[in-house]
Tab-separated table of C-alpha atoms in Angstrom:
chain	number	residue	atom	x	y	z
O	3	MET	CA	-4.360	19.943	-13.583
O	4	GLN	CA	-1.844	18.355	-11.348
O	5	GLN	CA	1.741	19.521	-12.351
O	6	PRO	CA	4.720	16.964	-12.311
O	7	ASN	CA	8.056	18.041	-11.438
O	8	SER	CA	9.041	19.079	-14.913
O	9	PRO	CA	7.813	21.794	-17.304
O	10	SER	CA	8.461	19.796	-20.375
O	11	PRO	CA	5.510	20.096	-22.915
O	12	GLY	CA	3.669	17.339	-24.724
O	13	ARG	CA	2.533	13.889	-23.475
O	14	ARG	CA	4.379	12.318	-20.607
O	15	LEU	CA	5.185	8.974	-18.929
O	16	LEU	CA	4.605	9.747	-15.203
O	17	ALA	CA	5.049	7.748	-12.014
O	18	VAL	CA	4.045	7.482	-8.350
O	19	SER	CA	4.295	4.927	-5.711
O	20	ASP	CA	3.286	4.305	-1.968
O	21	LEU	CA	0.044	6.187	-2.200
O	22	HIS	CA	-1.111	4.464	0.865
O	23	THR	CA	-4.686	5.584	0.564
O	24	GLY	CA	-5.779	3.359	3.392
O	25	MET	CA	-4.605	6.376	5.403
O	26	THR	CA	-7.068	9.132	5.527
O	27	ASP	CA	-4.677	12.122	5.084
O	28	ASN	CA	-3.235	10.386	1.849
O	29	VAL	CA	-6.709	10.263	0.106
O	30	PRO	CA	-6.645	13.862	-1.039
O	31	ILE	CA	-3.139	13.347	-2.426
O	32	ALA	CA	-4.356	10.471	-4.773
O	33	GLU	CA	-7.561	12.509	-5.567
O	34	SER	CA	-5.394	15.402	-6.724
O	35	LEU	CA	-3.389	13.423	-9.244
O	36	ARG	CA	-4.217	14.399	-12.840
O	37	PRO	CA	-2.625	14.214	-16.156
O	38	THR	CA	-1.159	17.253	-17.991
O	39	THR	CA	-2.421	15.970	-21.503
O	40	ASP	CA	-4.940	13.579	-22.535
O	41	ASP	CA	-2.228	11.059	-23.648
O	42	ASP	CA	-0.234	10.917	-20.298
O	43	TRP	CA	0.445	7.367	-18.945
O	44	LEU	CA	0.908	6.822	-15.274
O	45	ILE	CA	3.124	4.025	-13.559
O	46	VAL	CA	1.909	3.047	-10.071
O	47	ALA	CA	4.674	1.248	-8.475
O	48	GLY	CA	2.884	-0.448	-5.621
O	49	ASP	CA	1.538	0.158	-2.071
O	50	VAL	CA	-1.570	1.600	-3.266
O	51	ALA	CA	-3.409	0.466	-0.068
O	52	GLU	CA	-4.144	-2.714	1.911
O	53	LYS	CA	-7.755	-3.414	1.607
O	54	PHE	CA	-9.180	-4.561	-1.802
O	55	ALA	CA	-11.727	-1.606	-1.564
O	56	ASP	CA	-9.297	1.022	-1.249
O	57	VAL	CA	-7.033	-0.425	-4.013
O	58	GLU	CA	-9.968	-0.642	-6.326
O	59	ARG	CA	-11.197	2.976	-5.494
O	60	THR	CA	-7.815	4.541	-5.953
O	61	LEU	CA	-6.888	2.600	-9.178
O	62	LYS	CA	-10.256	3.187	-10.828
O	63	LEU	CA	-9.985	6.909	-10.157
O	64	LEU	CA	-6.485	6.924	-11.847
O	65	ALA	CA	-7.508	4.652	-14.633
O	66	GLY	CA	-10.364	7.135	-15.449
O	67	ARG	CA	-8.070	10.096	-15.753
O	68	PHE	CA	-4.851	8.743	-17.451
O	69	ALA	CA	-4.613	7.163	-20.901
O	70	LYS	CA	-2.957	4.135	-19.446
O	71	VAL	CA	-2.100	3.134	-15.989
O	72	VAL	CA	0.524	0.430	-15.356
O	73	TRP	CA	0.666	-1.116	-11.903
O	74	THR	CA	2.800	-3.485	-10.010
O	75	PRO	CA	2.081	-4.591	-6.316
O	76	GLY	CA	3.885	-3.711	-3.360
O	77	ASN	CA	4.019	-5.504	-0.065
O	78	HIS	CA	0.843	-3.640	1.246
O	79	GLU	CA	-1.566	-5.073	-1.516
O	80	LEU	CA	-0.311	-8.415	-0.606
O	81	TRP	CA	-1.176	-8.154	3.007
O	82	THR	CA	-4.265	-9.867	4.409
O	83	PRO	CA	-5.578	-7.474	7.029
O	84	ARG	CA	-8.222	-8.855	9.362
O	85	PRO	CA	-10.903	-6.177	8.578
O	86	ASP	CA	-10.684	-6.796	4.770
O	87	PRO	CA	-13.756	-8.730	3.580
O	88	VAL	CA	-11.382	-10.217	0.956
O	89	ALA	CA	-9.549	-12.912	2.978
O	90	LEU	CA	-7.430	-14.268	0.118
O	91	ARG	CA	-3.751	-15.051	1.039
O	92	GLY	CA	-0.470	-14.852	-0.866
O	93	PRO	CA	-0.357	-15.864	-4.608
O	94	ALA	CA	-4.204	-16.251	-4.628
O	95	ARG	CA	-4.428	-12.573	-3.406
O	96	TYR	CA	-2.168	-11.479	-6.108
O	97	GLU	CA	-4.051	-13.274	-8.597
O	98	ARG	CA	-7.354	-11.534	-7.505
O	99	LEU	CA	-5.573	-8.182	-7.623
O	100	VAL	CA	-4.611	-8.863	-11.263
O	101	GLU	CA	-8.128	-9.711	-12.080
O	102	LEU	CA	-9.256	-6.416	-10.506
O	103	CYS	CA	-6.738	-4.407	-12.613
O	104	ARG	CA	-7.691	-6.115	-15.846
O	105	GLY	CA	-11.372	-5.212	-15.212
O	106	MET	CA	-10.373	-1.629	-15.072
O	107	GLY	CA	-7.952	-1.767	-18.058
O	108	VAL	CA	-4.893	-1.361	-15.752
O	109	VAL	CA	-1.749	-3.213	-17.050
O	110	THR	CA	-0.303	-5.669	-14.560
O	111	PRO	CA	3.008	-7.915	-14.405
O	112	GLU	CA	0.962	-10.699	-16.023
O	113	ASP	CA	0.090	-8.687	-19.108
O	114	PRO	CA	2.036	-7.860	-22.360
O	115	TRP	CA	4.342	-4.887	-21.825
O	116	PRO	CA	2.971	-1.569	-23.374
O	117	VAL	CA	5.066	0.346	-25.555
O	118	TRP	CA	5.132	4.194	-24.908
O	119	ASP	CA	5.856	5.983	-28.015
O	120	GLY	CA	6.102	9.649	-27.004
O	121	GLU	CA	9.311	11.840	-26.846
O	122	GLY	CA	12.270	9.660	-25.449
O	123	GLY	CA	10.539	6.514	-26.744
O	124	PRO	CA	9.665	4.049	-28.013
O	125	VAL	CA	10.135	2.179	-24.720
O	126	ALA	CA	8.417	-0.792	-23.403
O	127	VAL	CA	7.078	-0.300	-19.787
O	128	ALA	CA	7.724	-3.407	-17.904
O	129	PRO	CA	6.032	-3.831	-14.566
O	130	LEU	CA	7.785	-6.459	-12.491
O	131	PHE	CA	6.954	-8.395	-9.212
O	132	THR	CA	9.973	-9.831	-7.591
O	133	LEU	CA	9.449	-9.649	-3.811
O	134	TYR	CA	12.438	-10.174	-1.501
O	135	ASP	CA	14.525	-12.856	-0.331
O	136	TYR	CA	16.273	-11.479	2.937
O	137	THR	CA	19.660	-11.341	0.873
O	138	PHE	CA	19.945	-7.593	1.674
O	139	ARG	CA	20.996	-8.603	5.254
O	140	THR	CA	22.387	-6.499	7.952
O	141	PRO	CA	25.953	-5.793	7.548
O	142	THR	CA	27.339	-8.191	10.162
O	143	ALA	CA	24.665	-11.139	9.520
O	144	ALA	CA	25.744	-14.107	7.445
O	145	THR	CA	22.334	-15.850	7.218
O	146	LYS	CA	18.734	-14.966	6.939
O	147	GLN	CA	18.179	-16.306	10.600
O	148	GLU	CA	20.913	-14.128	11.994
O	149	SER	CA	19.740	-10.872	10.044
O	150	LEU	CA	16.087	-11.549	11.263
O	151	ALA	CA	17.355	-12.136	14.987
O	152	GLN	CA	19.243	-8.759	14.826
O	153	ALA	CA	16.329	-6.979	13.543
O	154	ARG	CA	13.981	-8.324	16.181
O	155	ALA	CA	16.671	-7.383	18.794
O	156	ALA	CA	16.519	-3.895	17.663
O	157	GLY	CA	12.681	-3.763	17.303
O	158	ILE	CA	12.644	-3.372	13.533
O	159	VAL	CA	10.514	-5.884	12.157
O	160	CYS	CA	8.422	-5.405	8.895
O	161	THR	CA	4.726	-6.080	9.164
O	162	ASP	CA	4.885	-8.508	6.335
O	163	GLU	CA	6.283	-11.051	8.894
O	164	TYR	CA	2.690	-10.952	10.235
O	165	LEU	CA	0.401	-10.123	7.397
O	166	LEU	CA	2.032	-11.225	4.144
O	167	HIS	CA	1.403	-14.963	3.644
O	168	THR	CA	3.114	-17.026	0.923
O	169	GLU	CA	1.470	-20.480	0.745
O	170	PRO	CA	1.900	-22.607	-1.200
O	171	TYR	CA	5.481	-21.204	-1.095
O	172	GLU	CA	7.157	-22.033	1.993
O	173	GLY	CA	8.315	-18.498	2.512
O	174	ALA	CA	8.896	-15.023	0.812
O	175	GLU	CA	12.350	-16.171	-0.315
O	176	ASP	CA	10.763	-19.120	-2.282
O	177	TRP	CA	8.136	-17.097	-3.813
O	178	CYS	CA	10.585	-14.372	-4.620
O	179	ARG	CA	12.911	-16.961	-6.413
O	180	ALA	CA	10.091	-18.189	-8.528
O	181	ARG	CA	8.983	-14.571	-9.648
O	182	VAL	CA	12.533	-13.670	-10.345
O	183	ALA	CA	13.050	-16.794	-12.640
O	184	ALA	CA	9.886	-16.130	-14.559
O	185	THR	CA	10.617	-12.524	-14.937
O	186	GLU	CA	14.138	-13.010	-15.937
O	187	GLU	CA	13.096	-15.389	-18.650
O	188	ARG	CA	10.803	-12.945	-19.977
O	189	LEU	CA	13.301	-10.135	-19.992
O	190	ALA	CA	15.599	-12.292	-21.956
O	191	ALA	CA	13.054	-12.860	-24.563
O	192	HIS	CA	12.184	-9.071	-24.956
O	193	ASP	CA	13.403	-7.472	-28.221
O	194	PRO	CA	16.643	-5.803	-27.178
O	195	SER	CA	16.116	-3.081	-29.719
O	196	VAL	CA	13.154	-1.678	-27.754
O	197	PRO	CA	14.650	-0.071	-24.360
O	198	LEU	CA	12.853	-1.001	-21.244
O	199	VAL	CA	11.456	1.058	-18.373
O	200	LEU	CA	11.535	-1.405	-15.483
O	201	VAL	CA	9.003	-0.944	-12.791
O	202	ASN	CA	9.208	-2.816	-9.577
O	203	HIS	CA	8.088	-1.912	-6.014
O	204	TRP	CA	11.389	-2.979	-4.508
O	205	PRO	CA	14.772	-1.646	-5.702
O	206	LEU	CA	16.634	-3.813	-8.094
O	207	VAL	CA	19.913	-3.056	-6.478
O	208	ARG	CA	20.893	-2.570	-2.864
O	209	GLU	CA	22.723	0.691	-3.099
O	210	PRO	CA	19.409	2.831	-2.471
O	211	THR	CA	18.964	1.211	0.885
O	212	GLU	CA	22.281	2.401	2.166
O	213	VAL	CA	20.778	5.840	3.088
O	214	MET	CA	18.216	4.257	5.282
O	215	THR	CA	18.346	5.123	8.981
O	216	TYR	CA	17.506	1.429	10.073
O	217	GLN	CA	19.693	-0.907	8.155
O	218	GLU	CA	17.899	-3.829	9.921
O	219	PHE	CA	14.888	-3.061	7.574
O	220	THR	CA	16.816	-3.655	4.199
O	221	GLN	CA	16.343	-7.356	4.334
O	222	TRP	CA	12.785	-6.648	3.300
O	223	CYS	CA	13.727	-4.440	0.419
O	224	GLY	CA	14.886	-6.541	-2.490
O	225	THR	CA	16.950	-9.392	-3.681
O	226	VAL	CA	20.635	-9.724	-5.092
O	227	LEU	CA	19.208	-11.834	-7.834
O	228	THR	CA	18.080	-8.672	-9.781
O	229	ARG	CA	21.439	-6.676	-9.257
O	230	ASP	CA	22.456	-6.771	-12.882
O	231	TRP	CA	19.050	-6.660	-14.666
O	232	HIS	CA	19.625	-2.756	-15.517
O	233	THR	CA	22.836	-3.748	-17.315
O	234	ARG	CA	22.027	-7.056	-18.857
O	235	PHE	CA	18.895	-5.672	-20.527
O	236	ASN	CA	18.519	-2.534	-22.431
O	237	THR	CA	17.165	-0.278	-19.839
O	238	ALA	CA	16.253	3.314	-20.190
O	239	ALA	CA	15.249	3.905	-16.515
O	240	VAL	CA	14.194	2.111	-13.448
O	241	VAL	CA	11.122	3.029	-11.398
O	242	TYR	CA	10.708	1.750	-7.807
O	243	GLY	CA	9.273	2.721	-4.412
O	244	HIS	CA	8.878	1.045	-1.006
O	245	LEU	CA	11.759	2.930	0.717
O	246	HIS	CA	9.780	6.358	0.926
O	247	ILE	CA	12.926	8.172	-0.028
O	248	PRO	CA	11.994	10.114	-3.147
O	249	ARG	CA	14.962	10.726	-5.287
O	250	THR	CA	16.835	10.323	-8.560
O	251	THR	CA	20.077	8.370	-8.569
O	252	TRP	CA	22.213	6.654	-11.148
O	253	TYR	CA	23.966	3.277	-11.219
O	254	ASP	CA	26.215	2.096	-14.172
O	255	GLY	CA	24.914	4.902	-16.134
O	256	VAL	CA	21.125	3.977	-15.660
O	257	ARG	CA	18.609	6.302	-14.057
O	258	PHE	CA	16.713	5.033	-11.025
O	259	GLU	CA	13.685	7.007	-9.771
O	260	GLU	CA	12.295	6.379	-6.406
O	261	VAL	CA	8.844	7.919	-6.738
O	262	SER	CA	6.900	7.165	-3.347
O	263	ILE	CA	4.660	9.562	-1.607
O	264	GLY	CA	4.896	7.768	1.777
O	265	TYR	CA	3.196	8.051	5.037
O	266	PRO	CA	1.709	11.376	6.285
O	267	ARG	CA	4.406	11.668	9.098
O	268	GLU	CA	6.889	11.425	6.389
O	269	TRP	CA	5.686	13.902	3.781
O	270	ARG	CA	4.644	16.453	6.381
O	271	ARG	CA	8.126	16.452	7.656
O	272	ARG	CA	9.995	16.475	4.226
O	273	GLY	CA	7.325	17.724	1.903
O	274	HIS	CA	7.252	16.314	-1.615
O	275	PRO	CA	10.833	17.469	-2.980
O	276	LYS	CA	10.420	15.542	-6.216
O	277	GLY	CA	6.612	16.457	-6.821
O	278	LEU	CA	3.793	14.299	-6.439
O	279	LEU	CA	4.106	12.837	-10.081
O	280	ARG	CA	7.614	12.048	-11.303
O	281	GLN	CA	8.174	12.622	-15.112
O	282	ILE	CA	10.036	9.535	-16.322
O	283	LEU	CA	9.899	10.498	-20.081
O	284	PRO	CA	10.749	12.648	-21.629
O	285	TYR	CA	13.641	12.917	-19.255
O	286	VAL	CA	14.462	16.401	-18.098
O	287	PRO	CA	17.253	16.651	-15.694
O	288	ASP	CA	16.838	18.395	-12.390
O	289	GLU	CA	17.638	21.974	-12.585
O	290	ALA	CA	20.094	21.503	-9.717
């Protein structure tokens, strides 16, 4: 069985993101992921693949192995690549992805938040979908337009600008604000006596992006609107991906886990320093 990065016995709440199984070399990684007990849950924090068939194949595989799979979309699932027979765009594509997941028993951001009651619980595992609104701007940009211009001048432009469509919303920032407002309302209605594991593809705070080599890319990495969610709401841990910088950090006393696999050129260079599957609960501190 696939071993997580912790020797802790018993059922586990595990997490992974950015499997990118549209890339041939990443498929064996996804196929190697297995639970360590029959009761293990798996969080999949976005960027499974781009094409519907690849997303379906990967999530179906994982849903057949883990007791429960909880998924939230990344930007890659929301792309509309030309070779994909499923040509839906924007929110319509997201809605079809939700239907796909529900048909396999995979929990989505549109479903009730399941409660994990193993060691370290009970916690409600809350998949969120917030997108980004260009408020993580470059250090010298005062507006979205200026930040985008600096990114283009540096040759650092996210593929979202070409393949992620947002209609009927005018742009990603409008879709983001709608998602944030709806999610914030749901968080506020949650029973505060049950801690949350917040799951989002994009980091909820900007600090994780500060180690990125190309700061021009940070504008596609989140929104300032979620900055205080981990302190406003009773949060046991935050799980995210997108940055392809797997690590554990702490902000305001709350643990943040970046759980991405990333592209072959990345994991070949750095390996998998945190393991393929990250154990979220029960929490076992790194030996270091």
